[in-house]
Amino acid sequence: MSRSIEDLLGSLYLFNPSRPAITCVGEEMRWLDDGQIITFTNPRFTFDNVEFTINNRSVQKIWLSQLCRPLYSGDVTNLQISTIKLKNGQYKFPYKFNPNSFWALVKGRKFKVHLNPKRVYQPNKRHEVVKQLVTYEKIYNYVQEHILKGEYSLIKDVLIPDRAYDLEEI
């Protein structure tokens, strides 16, 4: 029986089953939980990003860039992205926003977090292949090409587990 790329990714867990999908940075949570009700608070703007405190809790923070990156789930033509569904039914996509316009969209609104059920992965910024290839497109194509060829040793730790979020305004 032939196995899909998604099956291979899941069974290989990108070659390091001891690595958790989400880790703490110091004492901070840098992720959102499924079913969590959130508000984005206390924005801290940088040159091209913004860090938010979640629900005014200093222990939980998230960067806009964590919501904007396309994530690999085994198909380079169908990357996973985070979404925002507003009360009026309109969908917004964080990757289309700069920090100021994203803050203008989410300021004062409450959202319910839904984790996208697909297993997703992001580039491991510390990996030499990622440093050389730079763009998501090149990195994900490289991974997919080597998975299809069965050359798993060439993609060891190129990607690491991540989460894709769907935020629903409530």
Short mmCIF file of N, CA and C in Angstrom, two decimals:
data_model
loop_
_atom_site.label_atom_id
_atom_site.label_comp_id
_atom_site.label_asym_id
_atom_site.label_seq_id
_atom_site.Cartn_x
_atom_site.Cartn_y
_atom_site.Cartn_z
N MET A 1 0.84 -1.18 0.00
CA MET A 1 0.00 0.00 0.00
C MET A 1 0.88 1.24 0.00
N SER A 2 0.61 2.16 -0.88
CA SER A 2 1.40 3.39 -0.97
C SER A 2 1.02 4.34 0.16
N ARG A 3 1.99 5.05 0.66
CA ARG A 3 1.76 5.99 1.77
C ARG A 3 1.82 7.41 1.26
N SER A 4 0.93 8.26 1.77
CA SER A 4 0.93 9.66 1.36
C SER A 4 2.06 10.40 2.08
N ILE A 5 2.36 11.58 1.57
CA ILE A 5 3.38 12.40 2.23
C ILE A 5 2.93 12.73 3.65
N GLU A 6 1.63 12.99 3.82
CA GLU A 6 1.12 13.30 5.16
C GLU A 6 1.37 12.13 6.11
N ASP A 7 1.15 10.91 5.62
CA ASP A 7 1.40 9.73 6.45
C ASP A 7 2.88 9.62 6.81
N LEU A 8 3.73 9.85 5.81
CA LEU A 8 5.17 9.78 6.07
C LEU A 8 5.59 10.83 7.09
N LEU A 9 5.09 12.06 6.93
CA LEU A 9 5.43 13.12 7.88
C LEU A 9 5.00 12.73 9.29
N GLY A 10 3.78 12.21 9.39
CA GLY A 10 3.28 11.83 10.70
C GLY A 10 4.06 10.69 11.32
N SER A 11 4.36 9.68 10.52
CA SER A 11 5.05 8.52 11.08
C SER A 11 6.51 8.83 11.37
N LEU A 12 7.09 9.69 10.59
CA LEU A 12 8.49 10.06 10.83
C LEU A 12 8.61 11.17 11.87
N TYR A 13 7.49 11.88 12.10
CA TYR A 13 7.45 13.04 12.98
C TYR A 13 8.67 13.91 12.73
N LEU A 14 8.98 13.97 11.48
CA LEU A 14 10.16 14.69 11.02
C LEU A 14 11.38 14.29 11.81
N PHE A 15 11.43 13.01 12.07
CA PHE A 15 12.65 12.34 12.51
C PHE A 15 13.06 12.60 13.95
N ASN A 16 12.26 13.27 14.73
CA ASN A 16 12.65 13.53 16.10
C ASN A 16 11.41 13.50 17.00
N PRO A 17 10.92 12.31 17.36
CA PRO A 17 9.69 12.22 18.12
C PRO A 17 9.79 12.82 19.52
N SER A 18 10.99 13.06 20.02
CA SER A 18 11.12 13.63 21.35
C SER A 18 10.91 15.14 21.34
N ARG A 19 10.92 15.77 20.16
CA ARG A 19 10.73 17.21 20.09
C ARG A 19 9.25 17.54 20.20
N PRO A 20 8.84 18.30 21.19
CA PRO A 20 7.43 18.65 21.30
C PRO A 20 7.03 19.65 20.22
N ALA A 21 5.76 19.67 19.87
CA ALA A 21 5.27 20.61 18.87
C ALA A 21 5.35 22.04 19.39
N ILE A 22 5.17 22.21 20.66
CA ILE A 22 5.16 23.54 21.27
C ILE A 22 6.03 23.50 22.52
N THR A 23 6.85 24.50 22.69
CA THR A 23 7.68 24.56 23.89
C THR A 23 7.55 25.92 24.55
N CYS A 24 7.86 25.98 25.81
CA CYS A 24 7.86 27.23 26.55
C CYS A 24 9.17 27.96 26.30
N VAL A 25 9.11 29.26 26.26
CA VAL A 25 10.30 30.09 26.20
C VAL A 25 10.40 30.73 27.57
N GLY A 26 11.33 30.25 28.39
CA GLY A 26 11.36 30.70 29.77
C GLY A 26 10.08 30.26 30.44
N GLU A 27 9.36 31.19 30.97
CA GLU A 27 8.08 30.88 31.61
C GLU A 27 6.90 31.31 30.74
N GLU A 28 7.17 31.72 29.50
CA GLU A 28 6.10 32.22 28.63
C GLU A 28 5.52 31.13 27.74
N MET A 29 4.22 31.20 27.55
CA MET A 29 3.53 30.37 26.56
C MET A 29 3.53 31.17 25.26
N ARG A 30 4.02 30.58 24.20
CA ARG A 30 4.06 31.27 22.91
C ARG A 30 3.17 30.53 21.91
N TRP A 31 1.99 30.15 22.36
CA TRP A 31 1.04 29.45 21.50
C TRP A 31 -0.37 29.72 22.02
N LEU A 32 -1.36 29.29 21.25
CA LEU A 32 -2.76 29.38 21.63
C LEU A 32 -3.30 27.97 21.74
N ASP A 33 -4.24 27.77 22.65
CA ASP A 33 -4.82 26.45 22.86
C ASP A 33 -6.18 26.34 22.17
N ASP A 34 -6.50 25.14 21.71
CA ASP A 34 -7.78 24.86 21.08
C ASP A 34 -8.91 25.17 22.06
N GLY A 35 -9.90 25.94 21.59
CA GLY A 35 -11.05 26.29 22.42
C GLY A 35 -10.84 27.51 23.31
N GLN A 36 -9.63 28.00 23.37
CA GLN A 36 -9.32 29.16 24.22
C GLN A 36 -10.03 30.40 23.67
N ILE A 37 -10.55 31.23 24.56
CA ILE A 37 -11.14 32.52 24.21
C ILE A 37 -10.05 33.57 24.45
N ILE A 38 -9.75 34.35 23.40
CA ILE A 38 -8.64 35.28 23.52
C ILE A 38 -9.00 36.69 23.08
N THR A 39 -8.25 37.62 23.61
CA THR A 39 -8.17 38.98 23.07
C THR A 39 -6.69 39.29 22.93
N PHE A 40 -6.37 40.04 21.90
CA PHE A 40 -5.00 40.49 21.69
C PHE A 40 -4.85 41.80 22.46
N THR A 41 -3.87 41.87 23.34
CA THR A 41 -3.68 43.05 24.18
C THR A 41 -2.21 43.48 24.18
N ASN A 42 -1.99 44.69 24.64
CA ASN A 42 -0.65 45.25 24.86
C ASN A 42 0.31 45.00 23.69
N PRO A 43 -0.01 45.52 22.51
CA PRO A 43 0.88 45.28 21.38
C PRO A 43 2.25 45.93 21.60
N ARG A 44 3.28 45.21 21.23
CA ARG A 44 4.65 45.74 21.26
C ARG A 44 5.18 45.65 19.84
N PHE A 45 5.24 46.80 19.18
CA PHE A 45 5.61 46.86 17.77
C PHE A 45 7.12 46.86 17.60
N THR A 46 7.57 46.14 16.58
CA THR A 46 8.96 46.19 16.15
C THR A 46 8.95 46.71 14.72
N PHE A 47 10.08 46.68 14.05
CA PHE A 47 10.17 47.21 12.70
C PHE A 47 9.14 46.58 11.76
N ASP A 48 9.00 45.25 11.76
CA ASP A 48 8.09 44.59 10.82
C ASP A 48 7.22 43.51 11.46
N ASN A 49 7.03 43.60 12.77
CA ASN A 49 6.26 42.59 13.47
C ASN A 49 5.59 43.25 14.68
N VAL A 50 4.76 42.49 15.35
CA VAL A 50 4.15 42.97 16.59
C VAL A 50 3.93 41.77 17.50
N GLU A 51 4.29 41.94 18.76
CA GLU A 51 4.08 40.90 19.77
C GLU A 51 2.88 41.31 20.61
N PHE A 52 1.97 40.36 20.81
CA PHE A 52 0.78 40.62 21.63
C PHE A 52 0.84 39.81 22.91
N THR A 53 0.32 40.40 23.97
CA THR A 53 0.02 39.66 25.17
C THR A 53 -1.39 39.12 24.96
N ILE A 54 -1.65 37.90 25.40
CA ILE A 54 -2.98 37.31 25.24
C ILE A 54 -3.75 37.47 26.54
N ASN A 55 -4.93 38.08 26.43
CA ASN A 55 -5.83 38.28 27.57
C ASN A 55 -5.16 39.00 28.74
N ASN A 56 -4.26 39.91 28.44
CA ASN A 56 -3.54 40.67 29.48
C ASN A 56 -2.75 39.78 30.42
N ARG A 57 -2.43 38.56 30.01
CA ARG A 57 -1.65 37.63 30.84
C ARG A 57 -0.20 37.71 30.40
N SER A 58 0.65 38.19 31.24
CA SER A 58 2.05 38.39 30.85
C SER A 58 2.76 37.08 30.52
N VAL A 59 2.19 35.95 30.91
CA VAL A 59 2.83 34.66 30.64
C VAL A 59 2.46 34.09 29.26
N GLN A 60 1.49 34.70 28.57
CA GLN A 60 1.11 34.19 27.26
C GLN A 60 1.23 35.30 26.22
N LYS A 61 2.10 35.05 25.24
CA LYS A 61 2.35 36.04 24.19
C LYS A 61 2.42 35.33 22.85
N ILE A 62 2.15 36.10 21.81
CA ILE A 62 2.27 35.55 20.45
C ILE A 62 2.65 36.69 19.51
N TRP A 63 3.47 36.35 18.53
CA TRP A 63 3.88 37.30 17.50
C TRP A 63 2.94 37.19 16.31
N LEU A 64 2.70 38.31 15.66
CA LEU A 64 1.93 38.28 14.41
C LEU A 64 2.57 37.32 13.43
N SER A 65 3.87 37.27 13.38
CA SER A 65 4.56 36.38 12.44
C SER A 65 4.22 34.91 12.68
N GLN A 66 3.84 34.56 13.90
CA GLN A 66 3.43 33.18 14.18
C GLN A 66 2.09 32.86 13.52
N LEU A 67 1.30 33.87 13.25
CA LEU A 67 0.00 33.68 12.60
C LEU A 67 0.08 33.86 11.09
N CYS A 68 1.20 34.38 10.60
CA CYS A 68 1.31 34.74 9.19
C CYS A 68 2.04 33.74 8.32
N ARG A 69 2.81 32.88 8.90
CA ARG A 69 3.65 32.02 8.05
C ARG A 69 2.85 30.87 7.44
N PRO A 70 3.13 30.59 6.17
CA PRO A 70 2.51 29.41 5.55
C PRO A 70 3.18 28.15 6.11
N LEU A 71 2.38 27.14 6.38
CA LEU A 71 2.88 25.92 7.00
C LEU A 71 2.72 24.72 6.08
N TYR A 72 3.68 23.84 6.11
CA TYR A 72 3.71 22.66 5.25
C TYR A 72 3.00 21.49 5.92
N SER A 73 2.12 20.84 5.14
CA SER A 73 1.42 19.66 5.67
C SER A 73 1.52 18.49 4.70
N GLY A 74 2.46 18.58 3.77
CA GLY A 74 2.64 17.48 2.83
C GLY A 74 2.27 17.82 1.41
N ASP A 75 1.83 19.04 1.15
CA ASP A 75 1.43 19.43 -0.20
C ASP A 75 1.88 20.87 -0.44
N VAL A 76 2.87 21.04 -1.30
CA VAL A 76 3.39 22.39 -1.55
C VAL A 76 2.41 23.28 -2.31
N THR A 77 1.39 22.69 -2.92
CA THR A 77 0.40 23.49 -3.63
C THR A 77 -0.77 23.88 -2.73
N ASN A 78 -0.80 23.39 -1.50
CA ASN A 78 -1.90 23.68 -0.58
C ASN A 78 -1.34 23.88 0.83
N LEU A 79 -0.57 24.95 1.01
CA LEU A 79 0.01 25.22 2.31
C LEU A 79 -1.08 25.66 3.28
N GLN A 80 -0.89 25.40 4.55
CA GLN A 80 -1.86 25.76 5.57
C GLN A 80 -1.55 27.17 6.08
N ILE A 81 -2.60 27.96 6.28
CA ILE A 81 -2.44 29.30 6.83
C ILE A 81 -3.48 29.51 7.92
N SER A 82 -3.20 30.42 8.80
CA SER A 82 -4.16 30.77 9.84
C SER A 82 -5.23 31.68 9.24
N THR A 83 -6.44 31.61 9.80
CA THR A 83 -7.55 32.44 9.32
C THR A 83 -8.23 33.13 10.49
N ILE A 84 -8.96 34.18 10.16
CA ILE A 84 -9.81 34.88 11.13
C ILE A 84 -11.20 34.99 10.49
N LYS A 85 -12.20 34.48 11.20
CA LYS A 85 -13.58 34.61 10.74
C LYS A 85 -14.27 35.64 11.62
N LEU A 86 -14.72 36.72 11.02
CA LEU A 86 -15.40 37.78 11.76
C LEU A 86 -16.87 37.42 11.96
N LYS A 87 -17.52 38.13 12.87
CA LYS A 87 -18.94 37.86 13.16
C LYS A 87 -19.82 37.98 11.92
N ASN A 88 -19.45 38.88 11.01
CA ASN A 88 -20.25 39.07 9.80
C ASN A 88 -20.03 37.98 8.75
N GLY A 89 -19.22 36.97 9.10
CA GLY A 89 -18.96 35.85 8.19
C GLY A 89 -17.78 36.07 7.27
N GLN A 90 -17.22 37.27 7.29
CA GLN A 90 -16.08 37.59 6.44
C GLN A 90 -14.81 36.94 6.97
N TYR A 91 -14.01 36.39 6.06
CA TYR A 91 -12.73 35.79 6.44
C TYR A 91 -11.60 36.77 6.18
N LYS A 92 -10.66 36.81 7.10
CA LYS A 92 -9.44 37.60 6.95
C LYS A 92 -8.26 36.65 7.12
N PHE A 93 -7.15 37.02 6.52
CA PHE A 93 -5.96 36.17 6.54
C PHE A 93 -4.80 36.98 7.10
N PRO A 94 -4.31 36.61 8.27
CA PRO A 94 -3.25 37.40 8.91
C PRO A 94 -2.04 37.67 8.03
N TYR A 95 -1.70 36.77 7.11
CA TYR A 95 -0.51 36.98 6.29
C TYR A 95 -0.64 38.20 5.38
N LYS A 96 -1.85 38.69 5.20
CA LYS A 96 -2.06 39.86 4.33
C LYS A 96 -1.94 41.18 5.09
N PHE A 97 -1.68 41.14 6.38
CA PHE A 97 -1.70 42.34 7.20
C PHE A 97 -0.30 42.76 7.64
N ASN A 98 -0.09 44.08 7.69
CA ASN A 98 1.10 44.57 8.36
C ASN A 98 0.73 44.72 9.85
N PRO A 99 1.70 44.93 10.71
CA PRO A 99 1.40 44.99 12.15
C PRO A 99 0.33 45.99 12.54
N ASN A 100 0.35 47.18 11.98
CA ASN A 100 -0.65 48.20 12.35
C ASN A 100 -2.05 47.84 11.89
N SER A 101 -2.18 47.33 10.67
CA SER A 101 -3.52 46.98 10.19
C SER A 101 -4.06 45.74 10.90
N PHE A 102 -3.18 44.82 11.29
CA PHE A 102 -3.65 43.66 12.05
C PHE A 102 -4.17 44.12 13.42
N TRP A 103 -3.44 44.99 14.08
CA TRP A 103 -3.88 45.51 15.38
C TRP A 103 -5.22 46.23 15.23
N ALA A 104 -5.38 47.00 14.17
CA ALA A 104 -6.66 47.69 13.94
C ALA A 104 -7.80 46.69 13.76
N LEU A 105 -7.52 45.55 13.15
CA LEU A 105 -8.55 44.52 12.95
C LEU A 105 -8.93 43.82 14.26
N VAL A 106 -7.97 43.47 15.09
CA VAL A 106 -8.26 42.63 16.26
C VAL A 106 -8.49 43.41 17.55
N LYS A 107 -8.13 44.65 17.60
CA LYS A 107 -8.24 45.46 18.81
C LYS A 107 -9.67 45.46 19.35
N GLY A 108 -9.82 45.03 20.62
CA GLY A 108 -11.12 45.05 21.28
C GLY A 108 -12.04 43.89 20.92
N ARG A 109 -11.61 42.98 20.08
CA ARG A 109 -12.45 41.85 19.67
C ARG A 109 -12.03 40.59 20.42
N LYS A 110 -13.01 39.70 20.64
CA LYS A 110 -12.74 38.40 21.26
C LYS A 110 -12.82 37.32 20.19
N PHE A 111 -11.95 36.33 20.34
CA PHE A 111 -11.90 35.24 19.39
C PHE A 111 -11.86 33.90 20.10
N LYS A 112 -12.49 32.91 19.49
CA LYS A 112 -12.35 31.54 19.94
C LYS A 112 -11.31 30.88 19.03
N VAL A 113 -10.37 30.19 19.64
CA VAL A 113 -9.28 29.56 18.91
C VAL A 113 -9.69 28.16 18.49
N HIS A 114 -9.50 27.86 17.22
CA HIS A 114 -9.68 26.51 16.70
C HIS A 114 -8.35 26.10 16.10
N LEU A 115 -7.82 24.99 16.58
CA LEU A 115 -6.59 24.48 15.98
C LEU A 115 -6.94 23.77 14.69
N ASN A 116 -6.21 24.08 13.64
CA ASN A 116 -6.38 23.36 12.40
C ASN A 116 -5.96 21.92 12.67
N PRO A 117 -6.80 20.94 12.33
CA PRO A 117 -6.50 19.55 12.69
C PRO A 117 -5.34 18.91 11.93
N LYS A 118 -4.92 19.51 10.82
CA LYS A 118 -3.81 18.92 10.07
C LYS A 118 -2.50 19.09 10.82
N ARG A 119 -1.65 18.09 10.70
CA ARG A 119 -0.29 18.21 11.22
C ARG A 119 0.47 19.16 10.30
N VAL A 120 1.07 20.19 10.87
CA VAL A 120 1.75 21.19 10.06
C VAL A 120 3.16 21.43 10.59
N TYR A 121 4.00 21.93 9.70
CA TYR A 121 5.42 22.11 10.02
C TYR A 121 5.91 23.44 9.47
N GLN A 122 6.87 24.00 10.15
CA GLN A 122 7.53 25.23 9.71
C GLN A 122 9.02 24.97 9.53
N PRO A 123 9.70 25.83 8.79
CA PRO A 123 11.15 25.66 8.65
C PRO A 123 11.87 25.83 10.00
N ASN A 124 12.88 25.02 10.21
CA ASN A 124 13.73 25.11 11.39
C ASN A 124 14.83 26.13 11.07
N LYS A 125 14.70 27.34 11.57
CA LYS A 125 15.60 28.45 11.24
C LYS A 125 17.07 28.16 11.54
N ARG A 126 17.31 27.21 12.41
CA ARG A 126 18.69 26.87 12.78
C ARG A 126 19.35 25.88 11.82
N HIS A 127 18.56 25.29 10.94
CA HIS A 127 19.08 24.26 10.03
C HIS A 127 19.80 24.92 8.85
N GLU A 128 20.94 24.36 8.47
CA GLU A 128 21.75 24.93 7.38
C GLU A 128 20.99 24.97 6.05
N VAL A 129 20.20 23.94 5.75
CA VAL A 129 19.44 23.93 4.50
C VAL A 129 18.47 25.11 4.48
N VAL A 130 17.80 25.37 5.59
CA VAL A 130 16.85 26.48 5.68
C VAL A 130 17.58 27.81 5.48
N LYS A 131 18.73 27.95 6.10
CA LYS A 131 19.51 29.18 5.95
C LYS A 131 19.92 29.40 4.50
N GLN A 132 20.21 28.32 3.78
CA GLN A 132 20.63 28.43 2.38
C GLN A 132 19.45 28.70 1.44
N LEU A 133 18.33 28.03 1.67
CA LEU A 133 17.19 28.14 0.76
C LEU A 133 16.34 29.38 1.01
N VAL A 134 16.26 29.84 2.23
CA VAL A 134 15.64 31.09 2.66
C VAL A 134 14.11 31.12 2.53
N THR A 135 13.54 30.95 1.34
CA THR A 135 12.10 31.15 1.17
C THR A 135 11.31 29.89 1.51
N TYR A 136 10.08 30.10 1.95
CA TYR A 136 9.19 28.98 2.25
C TYR A 136 9.04 28.07 1.03
N GLU A 137 8.83 28.67 -0.12
CA GLU A 137 8.61 27.89 -1.34
C GLU A 137 9.79 26.96 -1.61
N LYS A 138 10.99 27.47 -1.55
CA LYS A 138 12.17 26.65 -1.83
C LYS A 138 12.36 25.57 -0.76
N ILE A 139 12.14 25.92 0.49
CA ILE A 139 12.31 24.96 1.59
C ILE A 139 11.30 23.83 1.47
N TYR A 140 10.03 24.16 1.29
CA TYR A 140 8.99 23.13 1.22
C TYR A 140 9.15 22.26 -0.03
N ASN A 141 9.53 22.86 -1.14
CA ASN A 141 9.78 22.07 -2.36
C ASN A 141 10.95 21.11 -2.14
N TYR A 142 11.99 21.56 -1.47
CA TYR A 142 13.15 20.72 -1.17
C TYR A 142 12.72 19.52 -0.32
N VAL A 143 11.94 19.78 0.72
CA VAL A 143 11.47 18.71 1.60
C VAL A 143 10.61 17.72 0.83
N GLN A 144 9.65 18.23 0.08
CA GLN A 144 8.74 17.34 -0.64
C GLN A 144 9.50 16.50 -1.66
N GLU A 145 10.42 17.11 -2.38
CA GLU A 145 11.21 16.39 -3.38
C GLU A 145 11.97 15.22 -2.73
N HIS A 146 12.58 15.45 -1.58
CA HIS A 146 13.36 14.40 -0.93
C HIS A 146 12.48 13.35 -0.25
N ILE A 147 11.30 13.74 0.20
CA ILE A 147 10.37 12.74 0.74
C ILE A 147 9.94 11.80 -0.39
N LEU A 148 9.59 12.36 -1.53
CA LEU A 148 9.14 11.55 -2.66
C LEU A 148 10.24 10.60 -3.15
N LYS A 149 11.48 11.01 -3.01
CA LYS A 149 12.61 10.16 -3.42
C LYS A 149 13.03 9.19 -2.31
N GLY A 150 12.42 9.33 -1.12
CA GLY A 150 12.80 8.47 0.00
C GLY A 150 14.13 8.85 0.62
N GLU A 151 14.59 10.04 0.38
CA GLU A 151 15.88 10.52 0.90
C GLU A 151 15.69 11.26 2.21
N TYR A 152 15.25 10.54 3.21
CA TYR A 152 14.88 11.15 4.49
C TYR A 152 16.07 11.75 5.23
N SER A 153 17.24 11.17 5.08
CA SER A 153 18.40 11.69 5.81
C SER A 153 18.75 13.11 5.37
N LEU A 154 18.37 13.50 4.15
CA LEU A 154 18.68 14.83 3.64
C LEU A 154 17.74 15.91 4.20
N ILE A 155 16.63 15.48 4.80
CA ILE A 155 15.68 16.46 5.32
C ILE A 155 15.50 16.36 6.83
N LYS A 156 16.38 15.62 7.47
CA LYS A 156 16.30 15.45 8.93
C LYS A 156 16.33 16.82 9.60
N ASP A 157 15.30 17.12 10.36
CA ASP A 157 15.18 18.35 11.14
C ASP A 157 15.11 19.63 10.32
N VAL A 158 14.85 19.54 9.01
CA VAL A 158 14.67 20.75 8.20
C VAL A 158 13.39 21.47 8.63
N LEU A 159 12.37 20.69 8.96
CA LEU A 159 11.10 21.25 9.43
C LEU A 159 10.87 20.84 10.87
N ILE A 160 10.10 21.67 11.58
CA ILE A 160 9.72 21.36 12.95
C ILE A 160 8.20 21.52 13.09
N PRO A 161 7.58 20.79 14.00
CA PRO A 161 6.13 20.88 14.17
C PRO A 161 5.68 22.28 14.57
N ASP A 162 4.49 22.63 14.14
CA ASP A 162 3.91 23.93 14.46
C ASP A 162 2.40 23.78 14.55
N ARG A 163 1.70 24.88 14.68
CA ARG A 163 0.24 24.90 14.75
C ARG A 163 -0.31 25.95 13.78
N ALA A 164 -1.41 25.60 13.12
CA ALA A 164 -2.16 26.58 12.32
C ALA A 164 -3.44 26.89 13.08
N TYR A 165 -3.77 28.15 13.19
CA TYR A 165 -4.92 28.59 13.97
C TYR A 165 -6.03 29.14 13.08
N ASP A 166 -7.26 28.83 13.46
CA ASP A 166 -8.42 29.48 12.87
C ASP A 166 -9.09 30.21 14.04
N LEU A 167 -9.16 31.53 13.94
CA LEU A 167 -9.72 32.35 15.00
C LEU A 167 -11.11 32.79 14.58
N GLU A 168 -12.09 32.56 15.44
CA GLU A 168 -13.48 32.91 15.15
C GLU A 168 -13.93 33.98 16.12
N GLU A 169 -14.35 35.14 15.59
CA GLU A 169 -14.79 36.21 16.46
C GLU A 169 -16.09 35.81 17.17
N ILE A 170 -16.13 36.08 18.47
CA ILE A 170 -17.36 35.78 19.23
C ILE A 170 -17.91 37.05 19.87
#
